[in-house]
Amino acid sequence: MALLVIVLGLQENVGTDYQSYYQIAEGIKNIGWIEARNETLFVYLVRFTQRFSDPQLLFVFVGIIQMTFLMFIAREVKQLGFKLHHFFFLYFALSLTFFNQFNIIRQYIAVYIVVYAILKLMSGRTFLFILLVGIAGLFHNSALFMLGLVLIKRFIEKRYSPVSITVLLLVLTIVSSFDLTNLWVRLLSFTGYANYIMGSYFDRMSFTGIITKIPKIAVVLLSANLINHEDLDECRNWLLNMSYLACAVLILSFSSSVVWRFYQYFDLFLVFPALLLFEDRSQKHVSAFVWLALLFILVVKILLIPQGEYLYNSIL
């Protein structure tokens, strides 16, 4: 974890938001717009950083918070009986969480807290879930939308046929190919994100962006259709259903960038179907294929055609 904090904390000009946050920590850029969003804990973090007269420390402190909650998440994963080396491989190779956090750092503090909160909701600790989501909302208020999971909790607890889910996601893919701008405008007009309506947040995801997401969905559906559902306990079934929900939100994000921002809270749950597949010894050949395919894609993204957050630079 310490190594990950170092990597995050020593980043230099990674992603599109680095300079903006650096200037906020430096005191050059006004933080009033964040205060207006009531993201109080992030404001306090900036104020604390400014005491040390080194703006780079903001990324160090953010990394410490993020990796602390990743450690909590990993502990929950281990207690469920999954192997941590499988989890962390998928964290880097299947989920986008590690690489995306170099860019939207404020939201990713909230993302890690919310993912941990969802694991607590899974175990029936609803009050702790609400408390943690409330804390996450003080870093990035989009986290508060995740309180809606309490309302659909009983649906997440049910068991679904992977074939039915696959068909449903295919239908959703067709739906997302249409112009859904009016739908997102109507939904957001009742929220604090109404000011985003006239911006670029409603642009469709690029064709290249969509194509690069297809393998993620394919791994989830392949794994979900191969694992033995009769052997799944309540927690594993919950995690599988969260991965389905993640795929659904990911597909909807093809139609609008604003949905992509909300998808970040679901992304890490994509790893669990593959984790379930990896622990099934009768599927070791398929598991090896998935492992090698994901490793190949990761190498291509990092070494062959790195772009955006994959172009890592260090202050060293």
CSV table of C-alpha atoms in Angstrom, one decimal:
chain,number,residue,atom,x,y,z
A,1,MET,CA,0.0,0.0,0.0
A,2,ALA,CA,2.9,2.3,0.8
A,3,LEU,CA,4.2,1.9,-2.7
A,4,LEU,CA,0.9,2.8,-4.2
A,5,VAL,CA,0.7,5.9,-2.0
A,6,ILE,CA,4.2,6.9,-3.3
A,7,VAL,CA,3.1,6.3,-7.0
A,8,LEU,CA,0.0,8.5,-6.5
A,9,GLY,CA,1.7,11.1,-4.3
A,10,LEU,CA,4.6,11.7,-6.7
A,11,GLN,CA,2.7,11.9,-9.9
A,12,GLU,CA,3.4,14.9,-12.1
A,13,ASN,CA,1.0,16.3,-14.7
A,14,VAL,CA,-0.8,13.0,-15.0
A,15,GLY,CA,-4.3,13.2,-16.5
A,16,THR,CA,-6.2,16.4,-17.3
A,17,ASP,CA,-6.9,17.7,-13.7
A,18,TYR,CA,-3.4,17.6,-12.2
A,19,GLN,CA,-2.6,21.3,-12.8
A,20,SER,CA,-6.0,22.4,-11.6
A,21,TYR,CA,-5.6,20.6,-8.3
A,22,TYR,CA,-1.9,21.7,-8.0
A,23,GLN,CA,-3.0,25.3,-8.4
A,24,ILE,CA,-5.8,24.9,-5.8
A,25,ALA,CA,-3.3,23.5,-3.3
A,26,GLU,CA,-0.9,26.3,-4.2
A,27,GLY,CA,-3.6,28.9,-3.6
A,28,ILE,CA,-3.5,30.3,-7.1
A,29,LYS,CA,-6.8,28.8,-8.1
A,30,ASN,CA,-9.9,29.8,-6.1
A,31,ILE,CA,-11.5,26.9,-4.2
A,32,GLY,CA,-14.8,28.7,-3.8
A,33,TRP,CA,-16.6,26.5,-6.3
A,34,ILE,CA,-15.8,23.5,-4.2
A,35,GLU,CA,-17.0,25.2,-1.1
A,36,ALA,CA,-20.2,26.1,-2.9
A,37,ARG,CA,-20.8,22.4,-3.5
A,38,ASN,CA,-20.5,21.7,0.3
A,39,GLU,CA,-17.5,19.4,-0.2
A,40,THR,CA,-16.2,20.4,3.1
A,41,LEU,CA,-13.8,17.6,3.9
A,42,PHE,CA,-11.9,18.2,0.6
A,43,VAL,CA,-11.7,21.9,1.4
A,44,TYR,CA,-10.2,21.1,4.8
A,45,LEU,CA,-7.7,18.8,3.1
A,46,VAL,CA,-6.7,21.6,0.8
A,47,ARG,CA,-6.4,24.1,3.7
A,48,PHE,CA,-4.3,21.5,5.7
A,49,THR,CA,-2.0,21.0,2.7
A,50,GLN,CA,-1.4,24.7,2.3
A,51,ARG,CA,0.1,24.9,5.8
A,52,PHE,CA,3.1,23.0,4.4
A,53,SER,CA,3.8,25.3,1.4
A,54,ASP,CA,4.2,22.3,-0.9
A,55,PRO,CA,1.2,21.8,-3.2
A,56,GLN,CA,2.5,18.3,-4.2
A,57,LEU,CA,1.5,17.1,-0.7
A,58,LEU,CA,-2.1,17.3,-1.7
A,59,PHE,CA,-1.6,14.3,-4.0
A,60,VAL,CA,0.2,12.5,-1.2
A,61,PHE,CA,-2.6,13.1,1.3
A,62,VAL,CA,-5.2,12.1,-1.3
A,63,GLY,CA,-3.2,8.9,-2.0
A,64,ILE,CA,-3.1,8.1,1.7
A,65,ILE,CA,-6.9,8.4,2.1
A,66,GLN,CA,-7.6,6.4,-1.1
A,67,MET,CA,-5.2,3.6,-0.3
A,68,THR,CA,-6.4,3.4,3.3
A,69,PHE,CA,-9.9,2.6,2.1
A,70,LEU,CA,-8.5,0.2,-0.5
A,71,MET,CA,-6.8,-1.6,2.4
A,72,PHE,CA,-10.2,-1.8,4.1
A,73,ILE,CA,-11.8,-3.1,0.9
A,74,ALA,CA,-9.0,-5.7,0.5
A,75,ARG,CA,-9.6,-6.8,4.0
A,76,GLU,CA,-13.3,-7.4,3.3
A,77,VAL,CA,-12.4,-9.3,0.1
A,78,LYS,CA,-10.0,-11.5,2.0
A,79,GLN,CA,-12.6,-12.2,4.7
A,80,LEU,CA,-14.9,-13.4,2.0
A,81,GLY,CA,-12.3,-16.0,1.1
A,82,PHE,CA,-11.0,-14.6,-2.2
A,83,LYS,CA,-7.3,-14.6,-2.9
A,84,LEU,CA,-5.8,-11.1,-2.7
A,85,HIS,CA,-3.3,-11.6,-5.5
A,86,HIS,CA,-6.2,-12.4,-7.8
A,87,PHE,CA,-8.1,-9.3,-6.5
A,88,PHE,CA,-5.2,-6.9,-7.1
A,89,PHE,CA,-4.4,-8.3,-10.5
A,90,LEU,CA,-8.0,-7.6,-11.5
A,91,TYR,CA,-7.8,-4.2,-9.8
A,92,PHE,CA,-5.1,-3.2,-12.2
A,93,ALA,CA,-6.0,-5.2,-15.3
A,94,LEU,CA,-9.9,-5.2,-15.4
A,95,SER,CA,-11.0,-2.3,-13.3
A,96,LEU,CA,-10.2,1.2,-14.3
A,97,THR,CA,-10.1,2.5,-10.7
A,98,PHE,CA,-6.3,2.6,-10.3
A,99,PHE,CA,-5.7,4.6,-13.5
A,100,ASN,CA,-8.7,6.8,-13.3
A,101,GLN,CA,-7.9,8.0,-9.8
A,102,PHE,CA,-4.9,10.0,-11.2
A,103,ASN,CA,-7.4,12.3,-12.9
A,104,ILE,CA,-10.6,12.9,-10.9
A,105,ILE,CA,-8.8,12.7,-7.6
A,106,ARG,CA,-11.6,14.4,-5.6
A,107,GLN,CA,-14.2,12.0,-6.8
A,108,TYR,CA,-12.0,8.9,-6.3
A,109,ILE,CA,-11.6,9.6,-2.6
A,110,ALA,CA,-15.4,9.3,-2.6
A,111,VAL,CA,-15.3,6.2,-4.8
A,112,TYR,CA,-13.1,4.2,-2.4
A,113,ILE,CA,-15.2,5.2,0.6
A,114,VAL,CA,-18.5,4.3,-1.2
A,115,VAL,CA,-17.2,0.9,-2.4
A,116,TYR,CA,-16.2,0.1,1.2
A,117,ALA,CA,-19.7,1.3,2.3
A,118,ILE,CA,-21.4,-1.0,-0.2
A,119,LEU,CA,-19.5,-3.9,1.2
A,120,LYS,CA,-20.9,-3.0,4.6
A,121,LEU,CA,-24.4,-2.6,3.2
A,122,MET,CA,-24.0,-6.1,1.8
A,123,SER,CA,-23.5,-7.4,5.4
A,124,GLY,CA,-26.6,-5.6,6.6
A,125,ARG,CA,-24.9,-2.6,8.2
A,126,THR,CA,-27.3,0.0,6.6
A,127,PHE,CA,-26.6,2.8,9.1
A,128,LEU,CA,-22.8,2.5,8.6
A,129,PHE,CA,-23.4,2.6,4.8
A,130,ILE,CA,-25.4,5.8,5.1
A,131,LEU,CA,-22.8,7.3,7.4
A,132,LEU,CA,-19.9,6.4,5.1
A,133,VAL,CA,-21.7,7.7,1.9
A,134,GLY,CA,-22.4,10.9,3.8
A,135,ILE,CA,-18.7,11.3,4.5
A,136,ALA,CA,-17.8,10.5,0.9
A,137,GLY,CA,-20.3,13.2,-0.2
A,138,LEU,CA,-18.2,15.8,1.7
A,139,PHE,CA,-15.3,15.0,-0.7
A,140,HIS,CA,-17.5,14.8,-3.8
A,141,ASN,CA,-21.2,15.2,-3.6
A,142,SER,CA,-22.0,12.8,-6.4
A,143,ALA,CA,-21.5,10.1,-3.8
A,144,LEU,CA,-24.9,11.0,-2.3
A,145,PHE,CA,-26.7,9.5,-5.3
A,146,MET,CA,-25.4,6.1,-4.1
A,147,LEU,CA,-27.8,6.3,-1.2
A,148,GLY,CA,-30.4,5.0,-3.7
A,149,LEU,CA,-28.8,1.5,-3.3
A,150,VAL,CA,-30.7,1.2,0.0
A,151,LEU,CA,-34.0,1.5,-1.9
A,152,ILE,CA,-33.0,-1.3,-4.4
A,153,LYS,CA,-31.2,-3.5,-1.8
A,154,ARG,CA,-33.8,-6.3,-2.0
A,155,PHE,CA,-33.4,-6.5,-5.8
A,156,ILE,CA,-29.6,-6.8,-5.4
A,157,GLU,CA,-30.1,-9.7,-3.0
A,158,LYS,CA,-32.2,-11.8,-5.5
A,159,ARG,CA,-30.8,-14.5,-7.8
A,160,TYR,CA,-30.9,-13.9,-11.5
A,161,SER,CA,-30.2,-16.1,-14.5
A,162,PRO,CA,-26.9,-15.0,-16.2
A,163,VAL,CA,-28.5,-15.7,-19.6
A,164,SER,CA,-31.4,-13.3,-18.8
A,165,ILE,CA,-28.9,-10.7,-17.6
A,166,THR,CA,-26.9,-11.1,-20.8
A,167,VAL,CA,-30.1,-10.5,-22.9
A,168,LEU,CA,-31.0,-7.5,-20.8
A,169,LEU,CA,-27.6,-5.9,-21.3
A,170,LEU,CA,-27.8,-6.5,-25.0
A,171,VAL,CA,-31.1,-4.7,-25.1
A,172,LEU,CA,-29.6,-1.9,-23.0
A,173,THR,CA,-26.8,-1.6,-25.5
A,174,ILE,CA,-29.3,-1.1,-28.3
A,175,VAL,CA,-31.1,1.5,-26.2
A,176,SER,CA,-27.9,3.4,-25.4
A,177,SER,CA,-27.2,3.7,-29.2
A,178,PHE,CA,-30.1,6.2,-29.4
A,179,ASP,CA,-30.0,9.8,-28.3
A,180,LEU,CA,-30.9,9.8,-24.6
A,181,THR,CA,-29.9,13.4,-23.9
A,182,ASN,CA,-33.5,14.5,-23.1
A,183,LEU,CA,-33.7,11.6,-20.5
A,184,TRP,CA,-30.5,12.6,-18.7
A,185,VAL,CA,-31.5,16.3,-18.8
A,186,ARG,CA,-34.8,15.6,-17.2
A,187,LEU,CA,-33.3,13.4,-14.5
A,188,LEU,CA,-30.5,15.9,-13.7
A,189,SER,CA,-32.7,18.9,-13.7
A,190,PHE,CA,-34.0,17.9,-10.3
A,191,THR,CA,-30.5,17.6,-8.8
A,192,GLY,CA,-27.5,19.7,-8.0
A,193,TYR,CA,-26.1,18.7,-11.3
A,194,ALA,CA,-28.6,20.8,-13.3
A,195,ASN,CA,-25.8,23.3,-14.1
A,196,TYR,CA,-24.1,20.6,-16.1
A,197,ILE,CA,-26.9,20.4,-18.6
A,198,MET,CA,-25.5,23.1,-20.9
A,199,GLY,CA,-21.9,21.7,-20.8
A,200,SER,CA,-20.1,19.0,-22.6
A,201,TYR,CA,-21.1,16.4,-20.0
A,202,PHE,CA,-23.9,15.2,-22.3
A,203,ASP,CA,-21.5,14.3,-25.2
A,204,ARG,CA,-21.6,10.7,-26.3
A,205,MET,CA,-18.6,8.5,-25.5
A,206,SER,CA,-16.3,8.2,-28.5
A,207,PHE,CA,-16.4,5.0,-30.7
A,208,THR,CA,-12.9,4.2,-29.5
A,209,GLY,CA,-13.9,4.7,-25.9
A,210,ILE,CA,-16.8,2.3,-26.4
A,211,ILE,CA,-14.7,-0.4,-28.1
A,212,THR,CA,-12.2,-0.4,-25.3
A,213,LYS,CA,-15.0,-1.0,-22.7
A,214,ILE,CA,-16.4,-4.1,-24.5
A,215,PRO,CA,-13.7,-6.5,-23.3
A,216,LYS,CA,-14.6,-5.5,-19.7
A,217,ILE,CA,-18.2,-6.4,-20.2
A,218,ALA,CA,-17.3,-9.6,-22.0
A,219,VAL,CA,-15.1,-10.8,-19.1
A,220,VAL,CA,-18.0,-10.2,-16.7
A,221,LEU,CA,-20.6,-12.0,-18.8
A,222,LEU,CA,-18.2,-14.9,-19.7
A,223,SER,CA,-17.3,-15.4,-16.0
A,224,ALA,CA,-20.9,-15.1,-14.9
A,225,ASN,CA,-22.2,-17.7,-17.4
A,226,LEU,CA,-19.4,-20.2,-16.4
A,227,ILE,CA,-19.5,-20.1,-12.6
A,228,ASN,CA,-21.7,-22.5,-10.6
A,229,HIS,CA,-24.5,-20.3,-9.3
A,230,GLU,CA,-25.8,-23.0,-7.0
A,231,ASP,CA,-22.6,-22.7,-4.9
A,232,LEU,CA,-22.9,-19.0,-4.4
A,233,ASP,CA,-23.6,-17.8,-0.9
A,234,GLU,CA,-25.6,-14.6,-0.3
A,235,CYS,CA,-22.5,-12.3,-0.3
A,236,ARG,CA,-21.1,-13.8,-3.5
A,237,ASN,CA,-24.5,-13.5,-5.2
A,238,TRP,CA,-24.7,-9.8,-4.0
A,239,LEU,CA,-21.3,-9.1,-5.5
A,240,LEU,CA,-22.3,-10.8,-8.8
A,241,ASN,CA,-25.4,-8.7,-9.0
A,242,MET,CA,-23.4,-5.5,-8.3
A,243,SER,CA,-21.2,-6.5,-11.3
A,244,TYR,CA,-24.3,-6.7,-13.4
A,245,LEU,CA,-25.4,-3.3,-12.2
A,246,ALA,CA,-21.9,-2.0,-13.0
A,247,CYS,CA,-22.2,-3.3,-16.6
A,248,ALA,CA,-25.6,-1.7,-17.0
A,249,VAL,CA,-24.4,1.7,-15.9
A,250,LEU,CA,-21.3,1.3,-18.0
A,251,ILE,CA,-23.4,0.6,-21.1
A,252,LEU,CA,-25.6,3.6,-20.3
A,253,SER,CA,-22.5,5.8,-20.1
A,254,PHE,CA,-21.9,5.2,-23.8
A,255,SER,CA,-24.8,7.6,-24.4
A,256,SER,CA,-23.5,10.4,-22.1
A,257,SER,CA,-20.3,11.5,-20.3
A,258,VAL,CA,-22.3,12.5,-17.2
A,259,VAL,CA,-23.3,8.8,-16.7
A,260,TRP,CA,-19.6,7.9,-17.0
A,261,ARG,CA,-18.9,10.0,-14.0
A,262,PHE,CA,-21.4,8.1,-11.9
A,263,TYR,CA,-20.2,4.8,-13.3
A,264,GLN,CA,-16.9,5.3,-11.4
A,265,TYR,CA,-18.7,4.2,-8.2
A,266,PHE,CA,-19.5,0.8,-9.7
A,267,ASP,CA,-16.4,0.0,-11.7
A,268,LEU,CA,-14.5,-1.9,-9.1
A,269,PHE,CA,-17.3,-4.4,-8.8
A,270,LEU,CA,-16.5,-5.7,-12.3
A,271,VAL,CA,-13.7,-7.8,-10.8
A,272,PHE,CA,-15.9,-10.1,-8.8
A,273,PRO,CA,-17.3,-12.5,-11.5
A,274,ALA,CA,-13.7,-13.1,-12.6
A,275,LEU,CA,-12.7,-13.7,-9.0
A,276,LEU,CA,-15.5,-16.2,-8.7
A,277,LEU,CA,-14.3,-17.9,-11.9
A,278,PHE,CA,-10.7,-17.9,-10.6
A,279,GLU,CA,-11.7,-19.8,-7.5
A,280,ASP,CA,-13.5,-22.5,-9.5
A,281,ARG,CA,-10.9,-25.2,-10.1
A,282,SER,CA,-13.0,-26.9,-12.8
A,283,GLN,CA,-12.6,-23.7,-14.9
A,284,LYS,CA,-8.8,-23.4,-14.6
A,285,HIS,CA,-8.2,-23.4,-18.4
A,286,VAL,CA,-10.8,-20.6,-19.0
A,287,SER,CA,-9.4,-18.7,-16.0
A,288,ALA,CA,-5.9,-18.9,-17.5
A,289,PHE,CA,-7.2,-17.6,-20.8
A,290,VAL,CA,-9.0,-14.7,-19.1
A,291,TRP,CA,-5.9,-13.9,-17.0
A,292,LEU,CA,-3.6,-13.9,-20.1
A,293,ALA,CA,-6.1,-11.8,-22.1
A,294,LEU,CA,-6.4,-9.2,-19.4
A,295,LEU,CA,-2.6,-9.1,-19.0
A,296,PHE,CA,-2.1,-8.6,-22.7
A,297,ILE,CA,-4.6,-5.7,-22.8
A,298,LEU,CA,-3.0,-4.1,-19.7
A,299,VAL,CA,0.5,-4.3,-21.3
A,300,VAL,CA,-0.9,-2.7,-24.6
A,301,LYS,CA,-2.5,0.1,-22.6
A,302,ILE,CA,0.6,0.9,-20.5
A,303,LEU,CA,3.5,0.2,-22.9
A,304,LEU,CA,2.3,0.2,-26.5
A,305,ILE,CA,-0.4,2.8,-26.8
A,306,PRO,CA,-0.5,4.7,-23.5
A,307,GLN,CA,-2.9,7.6,-23.4
A,308,GLY,CA,-4.3,9.9,-20.7
A,309,GLU,CA,-3.9,8.5,-17.2
A,310,TYR,CA,-1.7,5.7,-18.6
A,311,LEU,CA,1.0,8.2,-19.4
A,312,TYR,CA,2.5,8.3,-15.9
A,313,ASN,CA,5.2,10.9,-14.9
A,314,SER,CA,6.8,11.3,-11.6
A,315,ILE,CA,8.3,14.4,-9.9
A,316,LEU,CA,11.4,12.3,-9.4
